[in-house]
CSV table of C-alpha atoms in Angstrom, one decimal:
chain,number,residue,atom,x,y,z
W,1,UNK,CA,19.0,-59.0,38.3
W,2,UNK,CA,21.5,-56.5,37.1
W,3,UNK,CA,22.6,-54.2,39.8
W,4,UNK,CA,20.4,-54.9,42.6
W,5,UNK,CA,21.8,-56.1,45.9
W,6,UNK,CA,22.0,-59.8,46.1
W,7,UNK,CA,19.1,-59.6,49.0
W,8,UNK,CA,16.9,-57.9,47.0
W,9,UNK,CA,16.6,-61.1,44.7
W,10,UNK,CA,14.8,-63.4,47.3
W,11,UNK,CA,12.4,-60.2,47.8
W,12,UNK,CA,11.6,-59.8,44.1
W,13,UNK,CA,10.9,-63.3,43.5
W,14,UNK,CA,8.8,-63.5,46.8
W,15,UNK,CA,6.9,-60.4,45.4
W,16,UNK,CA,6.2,-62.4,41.9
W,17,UNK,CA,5.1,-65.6,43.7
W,18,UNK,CA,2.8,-63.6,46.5
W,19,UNK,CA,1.7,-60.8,45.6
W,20,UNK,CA,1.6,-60.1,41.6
W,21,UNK,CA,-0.5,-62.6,40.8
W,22,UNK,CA,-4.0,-60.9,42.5
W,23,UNK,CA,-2.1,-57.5,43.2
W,24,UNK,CA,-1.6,-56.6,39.1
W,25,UNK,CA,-3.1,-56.1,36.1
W,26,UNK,CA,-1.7,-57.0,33.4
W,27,UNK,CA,-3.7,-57.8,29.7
W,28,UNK,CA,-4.2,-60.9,28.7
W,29,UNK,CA,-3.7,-62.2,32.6
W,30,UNK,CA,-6.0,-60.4,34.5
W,31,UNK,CA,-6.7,-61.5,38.0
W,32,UNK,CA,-10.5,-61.4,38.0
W,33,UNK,CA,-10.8,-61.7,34.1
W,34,UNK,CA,-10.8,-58.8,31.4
W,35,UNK,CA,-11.4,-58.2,27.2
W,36,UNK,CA,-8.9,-60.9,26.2
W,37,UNK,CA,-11.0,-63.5,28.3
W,38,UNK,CA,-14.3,-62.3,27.7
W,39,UNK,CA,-13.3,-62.4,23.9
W,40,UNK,CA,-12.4,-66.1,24.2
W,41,UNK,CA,-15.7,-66.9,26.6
W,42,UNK,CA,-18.1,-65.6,24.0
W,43,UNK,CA,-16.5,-67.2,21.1
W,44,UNK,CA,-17.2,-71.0,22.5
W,45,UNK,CA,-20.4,-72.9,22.1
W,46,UNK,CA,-21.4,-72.5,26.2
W,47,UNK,CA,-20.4,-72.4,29.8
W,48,UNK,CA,-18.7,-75.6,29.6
W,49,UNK,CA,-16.3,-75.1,26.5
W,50,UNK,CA,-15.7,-71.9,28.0
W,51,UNK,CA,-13.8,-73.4,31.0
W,52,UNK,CA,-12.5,-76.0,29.3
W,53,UNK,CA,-11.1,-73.5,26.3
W,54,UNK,CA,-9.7,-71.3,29.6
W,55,UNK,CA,-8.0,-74.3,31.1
W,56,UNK,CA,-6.7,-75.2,27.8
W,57,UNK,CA,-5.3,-71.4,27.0
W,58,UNK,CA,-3.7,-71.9,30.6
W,59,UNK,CA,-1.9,-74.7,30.1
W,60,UNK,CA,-0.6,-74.0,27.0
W,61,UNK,CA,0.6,-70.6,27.8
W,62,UNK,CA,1.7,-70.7,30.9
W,63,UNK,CA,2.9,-74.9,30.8
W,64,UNK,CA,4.1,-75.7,27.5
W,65,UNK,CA,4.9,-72.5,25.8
W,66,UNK,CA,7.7,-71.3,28.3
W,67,UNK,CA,9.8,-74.2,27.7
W,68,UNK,CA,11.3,-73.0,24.3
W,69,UNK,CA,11.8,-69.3,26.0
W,70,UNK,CA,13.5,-71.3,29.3
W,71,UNK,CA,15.7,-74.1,26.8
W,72,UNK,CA,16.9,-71.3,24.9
W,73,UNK,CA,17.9,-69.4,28.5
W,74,UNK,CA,19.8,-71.7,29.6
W,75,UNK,CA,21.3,-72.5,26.3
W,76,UNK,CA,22.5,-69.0,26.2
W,77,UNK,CA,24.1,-68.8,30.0
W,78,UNK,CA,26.0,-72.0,29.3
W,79,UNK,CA,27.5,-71.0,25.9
W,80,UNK,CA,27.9,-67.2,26.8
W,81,UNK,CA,27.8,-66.7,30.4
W,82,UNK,CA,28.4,-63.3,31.3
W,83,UNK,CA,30.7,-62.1,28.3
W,84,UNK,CA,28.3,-60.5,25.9
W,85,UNK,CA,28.9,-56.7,27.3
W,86,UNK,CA,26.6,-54.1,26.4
W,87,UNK,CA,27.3,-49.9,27.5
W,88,UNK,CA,30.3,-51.6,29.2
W,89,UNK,CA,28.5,-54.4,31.4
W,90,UNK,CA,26.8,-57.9,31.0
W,91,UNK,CA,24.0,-57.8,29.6
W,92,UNK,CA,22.0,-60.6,30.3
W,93,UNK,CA,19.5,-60.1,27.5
W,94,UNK,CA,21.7,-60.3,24.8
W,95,UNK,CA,22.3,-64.4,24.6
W,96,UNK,CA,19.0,-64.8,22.6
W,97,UNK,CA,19.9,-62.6,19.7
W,98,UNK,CA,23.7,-64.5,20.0
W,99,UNK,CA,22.1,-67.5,19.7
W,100,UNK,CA,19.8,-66.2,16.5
W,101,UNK,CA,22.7,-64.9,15.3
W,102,UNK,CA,25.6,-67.9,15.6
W,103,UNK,CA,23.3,-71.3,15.5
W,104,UNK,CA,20.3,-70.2,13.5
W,105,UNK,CA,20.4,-71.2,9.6
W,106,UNK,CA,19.6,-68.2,7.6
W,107,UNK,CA,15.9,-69.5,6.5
W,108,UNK,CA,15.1,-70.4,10.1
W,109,UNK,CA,16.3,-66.9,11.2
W,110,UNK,CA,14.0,-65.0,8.4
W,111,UNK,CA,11.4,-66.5,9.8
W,112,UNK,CA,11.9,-66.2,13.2
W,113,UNK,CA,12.0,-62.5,12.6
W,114,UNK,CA,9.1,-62.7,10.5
W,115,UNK,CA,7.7,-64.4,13.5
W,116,UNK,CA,8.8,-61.6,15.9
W,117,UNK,CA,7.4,-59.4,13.8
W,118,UNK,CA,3.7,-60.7,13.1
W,119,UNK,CA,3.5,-61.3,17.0
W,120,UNK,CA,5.1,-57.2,17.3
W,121,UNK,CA,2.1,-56.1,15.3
W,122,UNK,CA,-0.3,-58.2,16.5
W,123,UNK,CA,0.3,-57.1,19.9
W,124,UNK,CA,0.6,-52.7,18.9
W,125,UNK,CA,-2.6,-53.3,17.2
W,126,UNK,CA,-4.6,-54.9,19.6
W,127,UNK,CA,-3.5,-52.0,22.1
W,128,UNK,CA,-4.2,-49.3,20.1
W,129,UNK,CA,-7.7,-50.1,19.0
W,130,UNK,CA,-8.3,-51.5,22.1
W,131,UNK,CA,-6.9,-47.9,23.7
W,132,UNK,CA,-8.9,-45.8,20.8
W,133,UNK,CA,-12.1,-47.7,21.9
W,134,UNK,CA,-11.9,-46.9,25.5
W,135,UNK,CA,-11.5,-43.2,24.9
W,136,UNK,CA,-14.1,-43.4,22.4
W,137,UNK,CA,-17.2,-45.2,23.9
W,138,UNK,CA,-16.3,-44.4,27.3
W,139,UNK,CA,-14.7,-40.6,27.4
W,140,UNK,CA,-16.0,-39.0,24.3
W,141,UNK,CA,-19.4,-40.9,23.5
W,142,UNK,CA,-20.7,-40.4,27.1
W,143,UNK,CA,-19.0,-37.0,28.1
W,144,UNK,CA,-18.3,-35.0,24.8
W,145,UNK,CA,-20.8,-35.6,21.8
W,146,UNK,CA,-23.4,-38.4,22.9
W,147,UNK,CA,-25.3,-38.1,19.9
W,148,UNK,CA,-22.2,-37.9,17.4
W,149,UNK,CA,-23.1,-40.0,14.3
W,150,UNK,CA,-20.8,-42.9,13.3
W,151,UNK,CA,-18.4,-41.4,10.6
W,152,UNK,CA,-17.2,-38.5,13.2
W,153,UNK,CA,-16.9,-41.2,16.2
W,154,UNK,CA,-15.1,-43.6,13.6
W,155,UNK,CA,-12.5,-40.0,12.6
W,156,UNK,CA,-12.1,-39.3,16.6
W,157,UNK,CA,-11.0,-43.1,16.8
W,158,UNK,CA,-8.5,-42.8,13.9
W,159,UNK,CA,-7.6,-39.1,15.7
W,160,UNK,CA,-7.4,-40.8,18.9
W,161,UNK,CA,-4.7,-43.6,17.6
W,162,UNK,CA,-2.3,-41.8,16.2
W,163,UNK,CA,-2.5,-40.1,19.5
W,164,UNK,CA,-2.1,-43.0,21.3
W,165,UNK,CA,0.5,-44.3,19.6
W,166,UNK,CA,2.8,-40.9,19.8
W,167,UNK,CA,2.4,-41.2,23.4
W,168,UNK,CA,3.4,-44.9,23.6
W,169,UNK,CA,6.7,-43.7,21.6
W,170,UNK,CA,7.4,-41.0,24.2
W,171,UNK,CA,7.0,-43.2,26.8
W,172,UNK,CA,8.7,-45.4,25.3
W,173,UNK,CA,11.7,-43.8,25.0
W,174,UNK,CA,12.6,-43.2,29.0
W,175,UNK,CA,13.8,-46.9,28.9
W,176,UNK,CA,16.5,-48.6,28.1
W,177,UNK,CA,16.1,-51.8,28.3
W,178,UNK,CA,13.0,-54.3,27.9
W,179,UNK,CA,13.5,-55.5,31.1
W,180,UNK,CA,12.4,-51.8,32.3
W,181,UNK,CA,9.8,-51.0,30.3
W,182,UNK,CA,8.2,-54.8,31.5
W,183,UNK,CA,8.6,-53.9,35.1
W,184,UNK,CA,6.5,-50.4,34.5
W,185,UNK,CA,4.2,-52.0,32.8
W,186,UNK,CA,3.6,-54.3,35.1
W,187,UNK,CA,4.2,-52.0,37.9
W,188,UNK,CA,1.5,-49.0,36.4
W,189,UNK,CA,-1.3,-52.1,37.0
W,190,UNK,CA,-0.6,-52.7,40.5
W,191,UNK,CA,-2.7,-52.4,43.5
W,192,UNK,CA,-5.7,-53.2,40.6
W,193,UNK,CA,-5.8,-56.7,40.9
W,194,UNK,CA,-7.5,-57.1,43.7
W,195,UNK,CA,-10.1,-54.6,42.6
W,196,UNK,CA,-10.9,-56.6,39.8
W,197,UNK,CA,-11.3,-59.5,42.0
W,198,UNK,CA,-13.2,-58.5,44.9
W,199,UNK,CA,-15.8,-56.9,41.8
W,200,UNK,CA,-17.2,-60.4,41.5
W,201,UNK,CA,-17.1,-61.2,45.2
W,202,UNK,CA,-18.4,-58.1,47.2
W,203,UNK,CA,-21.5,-55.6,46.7
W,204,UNK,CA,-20.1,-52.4,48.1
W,205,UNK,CA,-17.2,-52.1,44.9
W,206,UNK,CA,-18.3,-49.8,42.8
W,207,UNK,CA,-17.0,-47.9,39.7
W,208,UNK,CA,-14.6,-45.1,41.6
W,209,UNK,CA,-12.9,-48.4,43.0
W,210,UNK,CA,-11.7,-49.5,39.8
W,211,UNK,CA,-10.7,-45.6,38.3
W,212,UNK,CA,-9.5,-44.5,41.9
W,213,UNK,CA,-7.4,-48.2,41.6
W,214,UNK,CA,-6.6,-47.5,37.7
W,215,UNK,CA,-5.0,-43.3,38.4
W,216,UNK,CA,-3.4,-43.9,41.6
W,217,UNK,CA,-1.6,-47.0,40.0
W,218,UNK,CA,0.1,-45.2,37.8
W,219,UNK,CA,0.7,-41.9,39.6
W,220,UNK,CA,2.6,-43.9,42.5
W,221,UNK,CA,4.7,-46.2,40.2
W,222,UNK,CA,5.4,-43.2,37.9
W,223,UNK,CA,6.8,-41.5,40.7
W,224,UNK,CA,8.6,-44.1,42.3
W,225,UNK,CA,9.8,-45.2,39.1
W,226,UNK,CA,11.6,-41.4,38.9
W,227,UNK,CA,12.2,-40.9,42.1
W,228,UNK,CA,13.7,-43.7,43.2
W,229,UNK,CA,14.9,-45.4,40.2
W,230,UNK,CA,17.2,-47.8,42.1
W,231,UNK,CA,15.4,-48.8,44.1
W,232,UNK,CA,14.7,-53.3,43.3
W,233,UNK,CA,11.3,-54.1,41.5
W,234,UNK,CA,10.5,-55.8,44.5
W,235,UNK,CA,10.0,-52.5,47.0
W,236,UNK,CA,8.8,-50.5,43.9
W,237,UNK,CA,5.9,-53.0,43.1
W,238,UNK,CA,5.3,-53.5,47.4
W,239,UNK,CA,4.7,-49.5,47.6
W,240,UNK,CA,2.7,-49.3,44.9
W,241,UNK,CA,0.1,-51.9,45.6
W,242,UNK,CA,0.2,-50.7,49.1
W,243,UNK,CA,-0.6,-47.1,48.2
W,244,UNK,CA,-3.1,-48.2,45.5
W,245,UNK,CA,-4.9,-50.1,48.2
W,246,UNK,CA,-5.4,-47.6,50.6
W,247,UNK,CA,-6.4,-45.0,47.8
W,248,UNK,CA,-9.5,-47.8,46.6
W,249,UNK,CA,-10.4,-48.8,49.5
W,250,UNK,CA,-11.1,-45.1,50.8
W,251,UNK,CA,-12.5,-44.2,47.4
W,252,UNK,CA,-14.8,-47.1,48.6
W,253,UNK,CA,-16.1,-46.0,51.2
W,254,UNK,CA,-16.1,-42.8,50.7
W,255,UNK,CA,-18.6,-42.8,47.4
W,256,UNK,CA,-22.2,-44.0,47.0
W,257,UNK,CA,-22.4,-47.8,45.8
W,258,UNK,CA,-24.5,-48.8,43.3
W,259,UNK,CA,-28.2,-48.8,42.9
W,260,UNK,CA,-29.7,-51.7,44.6
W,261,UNK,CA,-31.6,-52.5,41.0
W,262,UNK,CA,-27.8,-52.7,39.4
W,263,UNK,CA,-26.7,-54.8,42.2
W,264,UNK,CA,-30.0,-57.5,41.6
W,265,UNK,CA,-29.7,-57.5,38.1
W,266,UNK,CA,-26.0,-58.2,37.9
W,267,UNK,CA,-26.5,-61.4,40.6
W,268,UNK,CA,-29.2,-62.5,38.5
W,269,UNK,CA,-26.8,-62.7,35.3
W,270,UNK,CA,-23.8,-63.5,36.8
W,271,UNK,CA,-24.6,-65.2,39.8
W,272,UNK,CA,-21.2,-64.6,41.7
W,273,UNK,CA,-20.1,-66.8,44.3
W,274,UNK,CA,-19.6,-66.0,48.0
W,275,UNK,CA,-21.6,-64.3,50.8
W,276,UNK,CA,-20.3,-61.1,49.6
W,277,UNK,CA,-23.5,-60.1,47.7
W,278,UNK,CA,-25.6,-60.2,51.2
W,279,UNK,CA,-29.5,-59.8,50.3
W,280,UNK,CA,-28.7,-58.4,46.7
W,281,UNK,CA,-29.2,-62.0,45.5
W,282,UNK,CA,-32.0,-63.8,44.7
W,283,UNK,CA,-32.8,-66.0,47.7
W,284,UNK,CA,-32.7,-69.4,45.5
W,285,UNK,CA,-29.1,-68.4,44.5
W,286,UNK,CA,-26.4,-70.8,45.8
W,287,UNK,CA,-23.4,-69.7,47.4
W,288,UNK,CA,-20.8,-72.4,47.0
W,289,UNK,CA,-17.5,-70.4,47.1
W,290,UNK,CA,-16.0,-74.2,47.9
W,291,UNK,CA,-16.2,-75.6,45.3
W,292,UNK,CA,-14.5,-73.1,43.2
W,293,UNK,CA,-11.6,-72.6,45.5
W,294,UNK,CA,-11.2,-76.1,45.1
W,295,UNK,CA,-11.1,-76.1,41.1
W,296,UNK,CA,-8.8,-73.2,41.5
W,297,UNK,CA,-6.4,-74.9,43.0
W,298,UNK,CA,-6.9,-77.9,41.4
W,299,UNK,CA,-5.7,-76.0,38.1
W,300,UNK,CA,-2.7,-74.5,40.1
W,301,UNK,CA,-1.9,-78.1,40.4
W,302,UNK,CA,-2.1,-79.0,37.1
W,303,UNK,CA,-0.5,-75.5,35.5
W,304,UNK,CA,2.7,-75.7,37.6
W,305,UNK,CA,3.0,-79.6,38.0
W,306,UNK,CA,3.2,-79.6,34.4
W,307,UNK,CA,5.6,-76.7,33.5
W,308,UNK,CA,8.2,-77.7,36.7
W,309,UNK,CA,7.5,-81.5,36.0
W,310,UNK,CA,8.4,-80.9,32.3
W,311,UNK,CA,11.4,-78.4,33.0
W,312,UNK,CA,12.6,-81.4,35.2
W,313,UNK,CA,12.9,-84.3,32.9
W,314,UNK,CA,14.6,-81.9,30.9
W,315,UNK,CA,17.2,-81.3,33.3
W,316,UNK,CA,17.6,-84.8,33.9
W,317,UNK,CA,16.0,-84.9,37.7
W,318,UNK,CA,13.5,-87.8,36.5
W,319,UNK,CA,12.1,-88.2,39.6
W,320,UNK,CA,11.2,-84.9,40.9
W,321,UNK,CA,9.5,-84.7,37.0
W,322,UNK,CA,7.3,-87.6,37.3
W,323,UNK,CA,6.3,-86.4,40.9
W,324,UNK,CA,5.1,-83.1,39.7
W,325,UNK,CA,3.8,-84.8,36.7
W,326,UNK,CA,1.4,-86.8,38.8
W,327,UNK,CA,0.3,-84.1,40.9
W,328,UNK,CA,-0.6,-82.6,37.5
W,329,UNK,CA,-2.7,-85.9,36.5
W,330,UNK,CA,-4.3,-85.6,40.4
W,331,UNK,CA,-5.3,-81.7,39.6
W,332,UNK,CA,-6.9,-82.5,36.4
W,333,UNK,CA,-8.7,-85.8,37.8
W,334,UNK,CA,-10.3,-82.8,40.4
W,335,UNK,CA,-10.9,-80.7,37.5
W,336,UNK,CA,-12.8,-83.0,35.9
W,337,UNK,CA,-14.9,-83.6,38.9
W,338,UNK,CA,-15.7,-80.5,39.5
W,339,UNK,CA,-16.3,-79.6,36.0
């Protein structure tokens, strides 16, 4: 992608299809679950609606919803190609707003915008609340004031927004594309992933892991992200999960873990999987990490057979799309086994 050697593409896409997926943090898609999915778990009727409301959200998200996005894609590289210049050189960002702009009626287009818009807002809010809550219940309520009524802590959080949000703009503002400022993002969250995963798996992570994992993250892929600026997403988001890890894993070892009473008590409400938890658990818990590796991939199957199968009887290549289509059906058959 734009002026990255040609064998830095294969790399890039390798890094996306090995390595982001458990290695980064990213809201919304967090590798060993976060707010956005806690939010949805508590808001079903139990357990079971819970993994049926995730599979759902999965496969609509990450199946069905791209397709518009990818029609529109390749819409725009077979009317424009590369002739839509922007700072003198092809831009290939700029075919979706051609396409608003020459094949959209003007009613459609006011409410696509209105439409880009809500979802804009939606999105800047959720952040900075989210962000003035964090700083709030964990920074100042513990550290600073921990008997603060609730009209000052609810000022600090209004304070602590607007602060927020002028450091979002300034940050902002060192990129120059959207295309940039995704790849920090995504970049500042690597290396946490696998934090976040092994938390459920193994006793000995504790909470310097995940800030260790959090400030390292960022330190690493702000500096790489100056200093070596042209360097393909690929290596930048490679050095930084590779750094990250090291820095965790030593913060690891090198802090107390947690109280064997905090260890019990979270087995006996979560009741995590694996032989990671050693004699923390209770001794009538089960450890069946099979069974769940095998739903996991089992919705792998059904996600991606789904979102290729359906990309493929679009294309025309019928046959490839019905394959996929019934690995999909296969996938949610073992899904609903195992649920």
């Amino acid at each position: 992608p734009g002026d990255a050697p040609w064998s830095l593409i294969p790399m890039t896409f390798a890094v996306f299809l090995a390595v982001n997926w458990w290695a980064s943090w990213y809201p919304g898609a967090e590798p060993g679950g976060g707010g956005y999915i806690a939010q949805r778990m508590f808001a079903c009727k139990n357990e079971r609606h819970a993994m049926l409301a995730g599979l759902w959200y999965n496969c609509a998200h990450y199946a069905l919803r791209p397709w518009p996005w990818i029609i529109a894609g390749l819409c725009g590289i077979a009317l424009y190609g590369n002739t839509l210049i922007w700072n003198g050189k092809p831009d290939p960002e700029l075919p979706y707003v051609q396409l608003i702009l020459d094949h959209l009626p003007i009613g459609w287009r006011g409410l696509l915008m209105a439409a880009f818009a809500a979802a804009y807002m939606s999105t800047i809010s959720t952040q900075l609340n989210w962000g003035a809550s964090y700083l709030v219940n964990d920074v100042y309520r513990p550290f600073v004031r921990r008997n603060e009524n609730a009209r000052n802590e609810v000022m600090v959080a209004r304070v602590t927004t607007i602060v927020v949000l002028a450091l979002s703009v300034l940050i902002t503002m060192m990129f120059d594309t959207v295309k940039d400022a995704w790849e920090f993002v995504i970049a500042v969250g690597s290396g946490t992933g696998l934090v976040l995963i092994l938390r459920w798996l193994w006793w000995r992570i504790n909470a310097w892991s995940e800030i260790v994992s959090m400030i390292s993250a960022f330190v690493i892929s702000t500096l790489i992200f100056t200093l070596a600026s042209d360097l393909g997403f690929g290596p930048k988001l490679l050095l930084t999960v590779g750094g990250t890890t090291v820095a965790w894993i030593a913060a690891t070892f090198l802090t107390r873990p947690e109280s064997p009473e905090t260890l019990r008590g979270f087995c006996e409400r979560v009741n995590p999987p694996g032989r990671g938890w050693g004699g923390f658990a209770a001794q009538e818990t089960p450890f069946h990490l099979g069974p769940r590796l095998c739903a996991w991939s089992c919705g792998l199957a059904v996600v991606y057979g789904v979102l290729f199968g359906v990309g493929n009887l679009l294309i025309g290549t019928n046959s490839t799309g019905w394959t996929l289509l019934v690995i999909a059906l296969f996938g949610a058959l073992g899904l609903a086994a195992a649920l």
